[in-house]
Short mmCIF file of C-alpha atoms in Angstrom, two decimals:
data_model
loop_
_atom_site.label_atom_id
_atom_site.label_comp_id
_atom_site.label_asym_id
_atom_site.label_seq_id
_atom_site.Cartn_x
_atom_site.Cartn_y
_atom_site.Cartn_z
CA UNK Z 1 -99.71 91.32 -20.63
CA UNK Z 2 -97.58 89.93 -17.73
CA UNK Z 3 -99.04 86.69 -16.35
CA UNK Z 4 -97.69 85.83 -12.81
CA UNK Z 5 -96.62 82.16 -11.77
CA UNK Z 6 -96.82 80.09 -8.80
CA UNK Z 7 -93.98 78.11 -7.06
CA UNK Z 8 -95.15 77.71 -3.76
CA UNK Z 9 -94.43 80.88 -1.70
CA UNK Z 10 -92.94 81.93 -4.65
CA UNK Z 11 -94.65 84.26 -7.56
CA UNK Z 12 -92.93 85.29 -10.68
CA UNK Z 13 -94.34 87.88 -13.57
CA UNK Z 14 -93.53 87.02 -17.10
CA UNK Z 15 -91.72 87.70 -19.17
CA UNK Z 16 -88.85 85.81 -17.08
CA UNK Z 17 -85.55 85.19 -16.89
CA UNK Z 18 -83.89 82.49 -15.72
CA UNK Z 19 -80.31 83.16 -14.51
CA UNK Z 20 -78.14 80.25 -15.43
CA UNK Z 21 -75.84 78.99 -13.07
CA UNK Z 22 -72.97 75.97 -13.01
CA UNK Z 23 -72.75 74.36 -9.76
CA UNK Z 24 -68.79 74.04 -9.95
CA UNK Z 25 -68.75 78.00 -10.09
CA UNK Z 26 -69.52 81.00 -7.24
CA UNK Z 27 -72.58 81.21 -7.12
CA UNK Z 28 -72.47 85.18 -7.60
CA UNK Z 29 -76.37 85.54 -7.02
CA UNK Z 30 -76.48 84.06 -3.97
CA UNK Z 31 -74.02 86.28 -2.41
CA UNK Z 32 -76.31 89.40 -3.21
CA UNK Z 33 -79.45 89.70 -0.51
CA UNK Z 34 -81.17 91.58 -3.69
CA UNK Z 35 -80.14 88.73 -5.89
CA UNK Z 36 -80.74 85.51 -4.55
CA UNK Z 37 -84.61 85.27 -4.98
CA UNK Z 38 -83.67 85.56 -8.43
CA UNK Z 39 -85.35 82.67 -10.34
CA UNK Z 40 -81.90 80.42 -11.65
CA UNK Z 41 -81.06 77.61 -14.11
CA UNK Z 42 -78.20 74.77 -13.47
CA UNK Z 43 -77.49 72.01 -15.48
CA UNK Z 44 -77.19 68.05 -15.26
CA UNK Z 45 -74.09 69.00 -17.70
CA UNK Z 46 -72.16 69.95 -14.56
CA UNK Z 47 -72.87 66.25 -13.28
CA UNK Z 48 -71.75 64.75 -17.01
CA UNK Z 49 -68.34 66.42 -16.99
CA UNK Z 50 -67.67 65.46 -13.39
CA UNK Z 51 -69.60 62.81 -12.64
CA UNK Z 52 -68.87 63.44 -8.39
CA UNK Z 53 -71.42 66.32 -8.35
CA UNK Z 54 -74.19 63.77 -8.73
CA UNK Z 55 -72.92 63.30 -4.47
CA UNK Z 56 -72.37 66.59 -3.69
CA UNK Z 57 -74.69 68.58 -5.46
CA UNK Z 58 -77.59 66.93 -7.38
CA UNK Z 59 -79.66 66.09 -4.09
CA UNK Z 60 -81.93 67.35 -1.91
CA UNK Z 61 -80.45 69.81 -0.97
CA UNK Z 62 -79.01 71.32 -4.25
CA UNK Z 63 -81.04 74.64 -3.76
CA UNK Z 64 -79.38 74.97 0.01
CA UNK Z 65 -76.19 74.63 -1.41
CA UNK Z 66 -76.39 77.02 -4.56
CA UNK Z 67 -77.65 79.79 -1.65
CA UNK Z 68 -80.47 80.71 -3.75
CA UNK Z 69 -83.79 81.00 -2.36
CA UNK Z 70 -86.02 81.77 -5.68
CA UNK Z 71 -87.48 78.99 -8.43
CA UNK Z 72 -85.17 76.62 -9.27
CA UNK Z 73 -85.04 75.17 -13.14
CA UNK Z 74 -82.88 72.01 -13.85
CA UNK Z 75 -81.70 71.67 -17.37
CA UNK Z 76 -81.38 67.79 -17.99
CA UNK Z 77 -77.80 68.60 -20.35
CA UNK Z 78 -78.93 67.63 -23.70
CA UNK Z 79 -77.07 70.40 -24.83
CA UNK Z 80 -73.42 68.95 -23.46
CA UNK Z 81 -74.35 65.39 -25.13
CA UNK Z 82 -74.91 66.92 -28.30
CA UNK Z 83 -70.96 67.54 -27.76
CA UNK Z 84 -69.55 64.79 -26.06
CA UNK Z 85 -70.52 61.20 -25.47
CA UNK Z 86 -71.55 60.28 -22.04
CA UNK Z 87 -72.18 56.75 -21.39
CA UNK Z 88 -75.00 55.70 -19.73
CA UNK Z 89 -76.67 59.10 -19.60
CA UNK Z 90 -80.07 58.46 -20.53
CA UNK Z 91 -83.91 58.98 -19.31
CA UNK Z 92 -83.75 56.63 -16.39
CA UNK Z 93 -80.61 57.85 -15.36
CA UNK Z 94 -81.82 61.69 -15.56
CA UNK Z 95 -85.41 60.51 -13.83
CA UNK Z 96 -83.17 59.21 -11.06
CA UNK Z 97 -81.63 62.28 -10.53
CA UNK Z 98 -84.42 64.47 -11.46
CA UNK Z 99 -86.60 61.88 -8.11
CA UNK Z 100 -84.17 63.28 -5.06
CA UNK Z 101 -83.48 66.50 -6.41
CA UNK Z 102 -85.55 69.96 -5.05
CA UNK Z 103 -86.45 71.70 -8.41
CA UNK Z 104 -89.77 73.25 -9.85
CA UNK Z 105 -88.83 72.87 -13.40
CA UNK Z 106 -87.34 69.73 -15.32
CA UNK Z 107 -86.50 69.87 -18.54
CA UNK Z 108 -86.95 66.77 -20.20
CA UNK Z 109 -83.94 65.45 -21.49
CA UNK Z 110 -83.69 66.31 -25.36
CA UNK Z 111 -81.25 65.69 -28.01
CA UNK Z 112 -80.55 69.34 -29.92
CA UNK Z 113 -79.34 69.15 -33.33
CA UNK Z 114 -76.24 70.52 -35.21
CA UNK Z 115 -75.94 72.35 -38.29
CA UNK Z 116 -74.25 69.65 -39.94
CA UNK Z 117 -76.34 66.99 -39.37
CA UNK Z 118 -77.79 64.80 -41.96
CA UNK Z 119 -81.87 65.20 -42.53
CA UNK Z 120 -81.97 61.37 -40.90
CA UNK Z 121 -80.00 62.52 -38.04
CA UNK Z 122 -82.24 65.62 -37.39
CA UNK Z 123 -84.98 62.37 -37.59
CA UNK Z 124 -83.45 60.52 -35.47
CA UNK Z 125 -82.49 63.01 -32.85
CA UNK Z 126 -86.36 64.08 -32.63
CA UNK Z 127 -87.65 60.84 -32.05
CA UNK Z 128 -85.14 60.42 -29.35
CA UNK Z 129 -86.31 63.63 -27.81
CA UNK Z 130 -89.81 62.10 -28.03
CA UNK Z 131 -88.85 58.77 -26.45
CA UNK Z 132 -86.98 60.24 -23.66
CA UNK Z 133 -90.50 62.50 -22.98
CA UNK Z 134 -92.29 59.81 -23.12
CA UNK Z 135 -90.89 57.81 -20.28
CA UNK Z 136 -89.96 60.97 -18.13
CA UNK Z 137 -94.01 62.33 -18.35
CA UNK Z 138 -94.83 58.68 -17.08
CA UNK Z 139 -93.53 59.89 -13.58
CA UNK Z 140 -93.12 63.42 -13.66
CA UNK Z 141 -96.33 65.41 -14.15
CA UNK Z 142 -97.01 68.27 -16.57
CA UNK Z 143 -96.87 71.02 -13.78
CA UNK Z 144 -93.14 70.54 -13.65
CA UNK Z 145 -91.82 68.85 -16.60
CA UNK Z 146 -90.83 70.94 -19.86
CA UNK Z 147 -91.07 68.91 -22.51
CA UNK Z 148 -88.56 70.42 -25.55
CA UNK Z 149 -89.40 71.19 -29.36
CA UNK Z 150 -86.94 70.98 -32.10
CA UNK Z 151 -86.62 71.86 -36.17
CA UNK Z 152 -85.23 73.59 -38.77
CA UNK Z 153 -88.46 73.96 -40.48
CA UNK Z 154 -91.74 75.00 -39.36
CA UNK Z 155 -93.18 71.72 -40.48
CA UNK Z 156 -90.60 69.99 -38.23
CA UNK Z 157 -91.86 72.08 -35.48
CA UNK Z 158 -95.39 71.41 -35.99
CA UNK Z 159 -94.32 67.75 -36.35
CA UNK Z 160 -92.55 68.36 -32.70
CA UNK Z 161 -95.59 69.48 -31.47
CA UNK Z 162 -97.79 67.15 -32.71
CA UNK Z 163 -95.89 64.14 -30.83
CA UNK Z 164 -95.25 66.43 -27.35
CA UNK Z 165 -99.44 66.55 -27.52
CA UNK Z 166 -100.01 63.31 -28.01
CA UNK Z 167 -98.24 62.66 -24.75
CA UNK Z 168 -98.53 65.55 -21.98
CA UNK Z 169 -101.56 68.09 -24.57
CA UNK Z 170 -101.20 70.80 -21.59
CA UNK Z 171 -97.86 70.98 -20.26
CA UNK Z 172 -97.36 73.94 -17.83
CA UNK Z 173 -93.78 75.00 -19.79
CA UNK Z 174 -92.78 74.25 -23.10
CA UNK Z 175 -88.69 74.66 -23.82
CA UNK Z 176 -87.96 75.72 -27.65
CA UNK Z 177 -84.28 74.57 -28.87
CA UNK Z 178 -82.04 75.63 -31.64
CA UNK Z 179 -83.41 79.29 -32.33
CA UNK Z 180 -80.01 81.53 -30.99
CA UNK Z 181 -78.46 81.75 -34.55
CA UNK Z 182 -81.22 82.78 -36.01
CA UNK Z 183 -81.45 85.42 -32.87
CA UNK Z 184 -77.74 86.49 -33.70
CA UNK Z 185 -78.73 87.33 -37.44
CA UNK Z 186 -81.72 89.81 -35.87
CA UNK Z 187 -79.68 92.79 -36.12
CA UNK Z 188 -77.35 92.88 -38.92
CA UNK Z 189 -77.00 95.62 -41.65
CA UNK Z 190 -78.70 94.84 -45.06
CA UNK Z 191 -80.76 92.03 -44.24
CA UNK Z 192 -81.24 89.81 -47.93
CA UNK Z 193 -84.10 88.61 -48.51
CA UNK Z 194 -83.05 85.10 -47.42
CA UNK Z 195 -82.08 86.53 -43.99
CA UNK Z 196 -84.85 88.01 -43.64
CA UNK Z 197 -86.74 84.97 -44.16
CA UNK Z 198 -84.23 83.35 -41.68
CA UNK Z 199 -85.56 85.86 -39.02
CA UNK Z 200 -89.08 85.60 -39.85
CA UNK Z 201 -88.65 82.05 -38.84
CA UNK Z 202 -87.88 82.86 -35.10
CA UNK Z 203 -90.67 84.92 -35.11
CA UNK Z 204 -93.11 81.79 -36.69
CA UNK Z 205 -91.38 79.05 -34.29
CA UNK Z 206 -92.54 80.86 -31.15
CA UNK Z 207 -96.06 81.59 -32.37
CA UNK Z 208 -96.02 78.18 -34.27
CA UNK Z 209 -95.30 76.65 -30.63
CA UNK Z 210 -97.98 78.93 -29.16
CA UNK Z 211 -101.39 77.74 -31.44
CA UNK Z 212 -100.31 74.28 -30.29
CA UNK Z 213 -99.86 75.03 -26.50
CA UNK Z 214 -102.07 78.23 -25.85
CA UNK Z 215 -102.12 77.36 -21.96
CA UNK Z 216 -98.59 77.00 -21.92
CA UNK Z 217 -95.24 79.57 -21.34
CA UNK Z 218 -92.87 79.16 -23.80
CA UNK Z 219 -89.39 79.21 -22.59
CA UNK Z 220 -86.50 79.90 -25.32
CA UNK Z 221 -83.23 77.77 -24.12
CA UNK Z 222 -79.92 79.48 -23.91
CA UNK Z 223 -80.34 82.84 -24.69
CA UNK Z 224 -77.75 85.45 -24.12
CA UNK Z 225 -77.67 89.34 -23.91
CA UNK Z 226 -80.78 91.65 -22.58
CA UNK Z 227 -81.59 92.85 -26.15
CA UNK Z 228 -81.84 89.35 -27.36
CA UNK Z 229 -84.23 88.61 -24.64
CA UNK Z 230 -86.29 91.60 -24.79
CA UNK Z 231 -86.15 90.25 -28.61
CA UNK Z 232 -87.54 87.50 -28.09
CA UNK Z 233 -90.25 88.09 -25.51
CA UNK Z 234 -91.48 90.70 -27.48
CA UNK Z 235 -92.32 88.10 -30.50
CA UNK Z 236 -94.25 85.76 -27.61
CA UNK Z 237 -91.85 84.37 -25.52
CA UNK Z 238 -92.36 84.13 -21.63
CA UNK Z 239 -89.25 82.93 -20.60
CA UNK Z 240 -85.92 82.27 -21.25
CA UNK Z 241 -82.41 81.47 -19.67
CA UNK Z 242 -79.25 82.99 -19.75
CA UNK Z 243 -75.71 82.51 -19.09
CA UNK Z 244 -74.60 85.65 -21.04
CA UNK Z 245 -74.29 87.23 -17.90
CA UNK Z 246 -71.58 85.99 -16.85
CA UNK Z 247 -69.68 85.00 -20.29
CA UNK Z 248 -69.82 88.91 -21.06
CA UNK Z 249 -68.09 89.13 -17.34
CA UNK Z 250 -65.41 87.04 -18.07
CA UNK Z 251 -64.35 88.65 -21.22
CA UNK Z 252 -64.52 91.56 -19.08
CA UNK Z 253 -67.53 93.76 -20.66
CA UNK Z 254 -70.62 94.97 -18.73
CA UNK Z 255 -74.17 95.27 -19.97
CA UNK Z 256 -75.81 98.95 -20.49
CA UNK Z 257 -79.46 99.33 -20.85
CA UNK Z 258 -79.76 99.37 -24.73
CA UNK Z 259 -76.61 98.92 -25.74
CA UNK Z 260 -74.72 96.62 -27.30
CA UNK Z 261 -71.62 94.62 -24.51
CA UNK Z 262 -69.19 97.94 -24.09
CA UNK Z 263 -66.00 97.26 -22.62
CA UNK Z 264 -64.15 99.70 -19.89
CA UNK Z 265 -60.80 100.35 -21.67
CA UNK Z 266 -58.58 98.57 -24.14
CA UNK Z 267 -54.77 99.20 -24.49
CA UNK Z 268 -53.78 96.08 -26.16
CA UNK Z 269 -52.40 96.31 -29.44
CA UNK Z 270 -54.99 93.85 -30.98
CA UNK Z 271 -57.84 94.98 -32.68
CA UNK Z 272 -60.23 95.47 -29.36
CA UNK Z 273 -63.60 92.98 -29.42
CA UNK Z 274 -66.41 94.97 -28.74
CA UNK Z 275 -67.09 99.05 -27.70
CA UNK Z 276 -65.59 101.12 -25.39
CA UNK Z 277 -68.14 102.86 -23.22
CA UNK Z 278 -68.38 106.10 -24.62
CA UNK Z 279 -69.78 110.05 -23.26
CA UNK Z 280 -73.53 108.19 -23.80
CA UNK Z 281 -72.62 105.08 -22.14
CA UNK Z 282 -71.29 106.90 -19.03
CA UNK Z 283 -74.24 108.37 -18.45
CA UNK Z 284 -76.22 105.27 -18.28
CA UNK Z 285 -73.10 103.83 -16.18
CA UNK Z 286 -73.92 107.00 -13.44
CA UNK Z 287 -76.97 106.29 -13.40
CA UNK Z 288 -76.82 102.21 -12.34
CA UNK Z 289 -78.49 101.34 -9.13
CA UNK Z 290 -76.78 97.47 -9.10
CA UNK Z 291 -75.66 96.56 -5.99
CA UNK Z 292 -71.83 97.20 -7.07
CA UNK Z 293 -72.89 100.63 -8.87
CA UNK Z 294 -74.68 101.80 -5.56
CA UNK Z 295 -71.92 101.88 -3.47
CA UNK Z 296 -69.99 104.15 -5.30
CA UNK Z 297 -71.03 107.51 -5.89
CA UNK Z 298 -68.32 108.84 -8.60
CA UNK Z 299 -68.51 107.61 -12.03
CA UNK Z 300 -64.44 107.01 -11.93
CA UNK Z 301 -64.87 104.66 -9.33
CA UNK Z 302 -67.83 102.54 -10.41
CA UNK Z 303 -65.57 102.36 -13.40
CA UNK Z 304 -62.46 101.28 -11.39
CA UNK Z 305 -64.18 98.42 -9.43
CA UNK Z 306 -65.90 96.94 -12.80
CA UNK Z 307 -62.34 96.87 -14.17
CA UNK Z 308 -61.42 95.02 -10.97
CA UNK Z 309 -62.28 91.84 -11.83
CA UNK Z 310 -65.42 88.90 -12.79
CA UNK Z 311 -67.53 88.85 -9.95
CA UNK Z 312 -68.67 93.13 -10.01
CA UNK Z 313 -68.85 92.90 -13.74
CA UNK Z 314 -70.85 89.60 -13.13
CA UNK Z 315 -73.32 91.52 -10.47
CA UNK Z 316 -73.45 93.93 -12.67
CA UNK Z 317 -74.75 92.39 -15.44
CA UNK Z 318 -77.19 90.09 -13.63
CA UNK Z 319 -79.06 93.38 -12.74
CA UNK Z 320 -78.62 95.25 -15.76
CA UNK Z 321 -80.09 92.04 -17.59
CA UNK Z 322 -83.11 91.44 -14.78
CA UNK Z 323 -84.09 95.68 -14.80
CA UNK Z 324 -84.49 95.47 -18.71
CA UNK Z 325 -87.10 92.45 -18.39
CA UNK Z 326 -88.81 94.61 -15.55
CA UNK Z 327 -88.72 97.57 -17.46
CA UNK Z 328 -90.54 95.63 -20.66
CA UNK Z 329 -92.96 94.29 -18.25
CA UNK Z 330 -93.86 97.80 -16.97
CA UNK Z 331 -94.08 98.81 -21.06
CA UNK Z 332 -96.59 96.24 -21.96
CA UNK Z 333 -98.67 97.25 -18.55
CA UNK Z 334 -98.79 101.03 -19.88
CA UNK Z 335 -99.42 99.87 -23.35
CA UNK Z 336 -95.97 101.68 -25.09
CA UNK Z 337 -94.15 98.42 -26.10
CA UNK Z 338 -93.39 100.00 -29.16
CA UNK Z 339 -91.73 103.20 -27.43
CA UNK Z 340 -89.94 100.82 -25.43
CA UNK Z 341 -88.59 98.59 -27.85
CA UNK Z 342 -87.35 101.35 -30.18
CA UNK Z 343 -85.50 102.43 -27.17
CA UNK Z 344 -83.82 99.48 -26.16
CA UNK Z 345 -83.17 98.07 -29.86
CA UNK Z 346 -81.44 98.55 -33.18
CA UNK Z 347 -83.26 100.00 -35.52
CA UNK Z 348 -83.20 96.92 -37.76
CA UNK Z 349 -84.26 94.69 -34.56
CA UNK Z 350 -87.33 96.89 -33.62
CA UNK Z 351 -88.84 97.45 -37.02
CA UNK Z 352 -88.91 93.84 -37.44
CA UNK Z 353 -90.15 92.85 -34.55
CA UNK Z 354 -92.72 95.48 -34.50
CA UNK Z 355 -93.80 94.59 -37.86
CA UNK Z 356 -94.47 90.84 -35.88
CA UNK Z 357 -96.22 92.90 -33.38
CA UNK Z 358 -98.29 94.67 -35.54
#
């Protein structure tokens, strides 16, 4: 059941999603009075590729000048140094940032892991993640710091869990790493065995993560598209963030309540990337109450102005993305999850997840 948190004068309801946001961007919630409450994500990655930002931005006053006026979360950009090399960037240096600036979440400063990395790297990386906990949790108290667990095995996880515990044993968030792919591979056709397996593991990572930290919400880092979030809270998640929002936006598709991304037209001769909304699509389409939807009473025209350009398609999606969360929060209040998911998902996605359920 929904569980509400506390941020001050702020209360959120899990499941939640946290809408993630690059300070050298609009800031497309906060233009929206509907919007800007919504609970948002930046990251200290913005401050690693241009280090000025640290000045203008990553103060006291970064919520002021996002606009926004719900939680904050501030991702710490382990993701960014697992693709470049920043010098310098380290705990202290993220703990001096993390001191003057006005968030209610930190996320500790972890070191995610590659595909191709050797079994010592994968070591080595972990106890790194560790280290950095360590000496961020010696200043930063459990009520706002989210420590982050990494592995490719559920032993590594467990191992992950064991050395968060033995620092902060009742952290108020918990981040999970690494588990997108195996997200991605959810709904494909004629599942093998092994790819089943490879989904089962999602599934055992976020309850694995769970029996260690029972008074904790588990938040899953960078996920993507409403399905793949109502996927994932449904196995046990509370929370996750999302840039897919926007990304969809700029590659000019819109979010549909249990669909797949559907673009508006394509009259390129290349072999279009995703689905053209379709007779079932409009009717979802007519039926949008986002704040670009609701000023336009014909279907043509809502149409028209999510052609237009990023930002509508970007509004657009926000809302689409925060009304499915809603509408699985209502579900699990009236006890038809199951109804719900089978609505909103593939058939392959909801009769595995179910079967987690069950």
């Amino acid at each position: 059941m929904p569980k509400e948190i506390h941020f001050g004068r702020h209360t959120l309801q899990t499941p939640v999603v946290w809408f993630g946001q690059s300070v050298d961007t609009s800031v497309l919630l906060a233009r929206n009075a509907t919007m800007r409450a919504f609970p948002a994500l930046t990251s200290l990655g913005d401050a690693i590729r241009r280090n000025g930002y640290l000045r203008t931005h990553f103060n006291e006053g970064l919520r002021t000048k996002l606009g926004l006026h719900g939680p904050l979360m501030l991702d710490s950009g382990g993701f960014l140094l697992m693709r470049m090399q920043a010098k310098g960037w380290s705990a202290a240096r993220v703990a001096d940032i993390y001191r003057r600036v006005d968030a209610d979440v930190l996320v500790s400063l972890d070191h995610p892991t590659l595909g191709s990395d050797s079994t010592a790297c994968r070591r080595r990386k972990r106890h790194l993640t560790i280290d950095n906990l360590r000496q961020l949790s010696a200043e930063f108290g459990p009520d706002k710091l989210m420590p982050v667990i990494h592995g490719s095995t559920i032993a590594q996880i467990e191992d992950s869990c064991g050395a968060v515990q033995a620092i902060t044993p009742r952290p108020r968030w918990i981040g999970v790493g690494g588990l997108v792919p195996f997200l991605k591979q959810l709904g494909r056709k004629g599942l093998s065995a092994s790819e089943r397996r490879r989904n089962e593991h999602f599934s055992a990572v976020i309850w694995t993560v769970r029996k260690a930290f029972p008074h904790s919400l588990v938040h899953i880092l960078g996920l993507g598209a409403p399905r793949s979030c109502l996927a994932a809270f449904a196995m046990g998640a509370h929370s996750a963030d999302s840039q897919g929002w926007r990304q969809a936006a700029g590659f000019g598709s819109i979010y549909l309540p249990g669909r797949a991304q559907r673009i508006l037209e394509w009259n390129k001769p290349t072999k279009r990337p995703r689905p053209v909304i379709n007779e079932q699509d409009r009717v979802l389409l007519a039926a949008c109450e986002c704040p670009v939807c609701r000023g336009h009473d014909r279907l043509e025209d809502r149409i028209t102005i999510l052609r237009s350009g990023f930002e509508p398609r970007s509004v657009h999606n926000a809302w689409v993305l925060h009304q499915e969360v809603c509408a699985l929060r209502s579900a699990e209040r009236k006890n038809r999850v199951s109804s719900f998911l089978s609505s909103r998902l593939p058939p392959t996605w909801a009769e595995i997840i179910l079967s987690y359920r069950a």
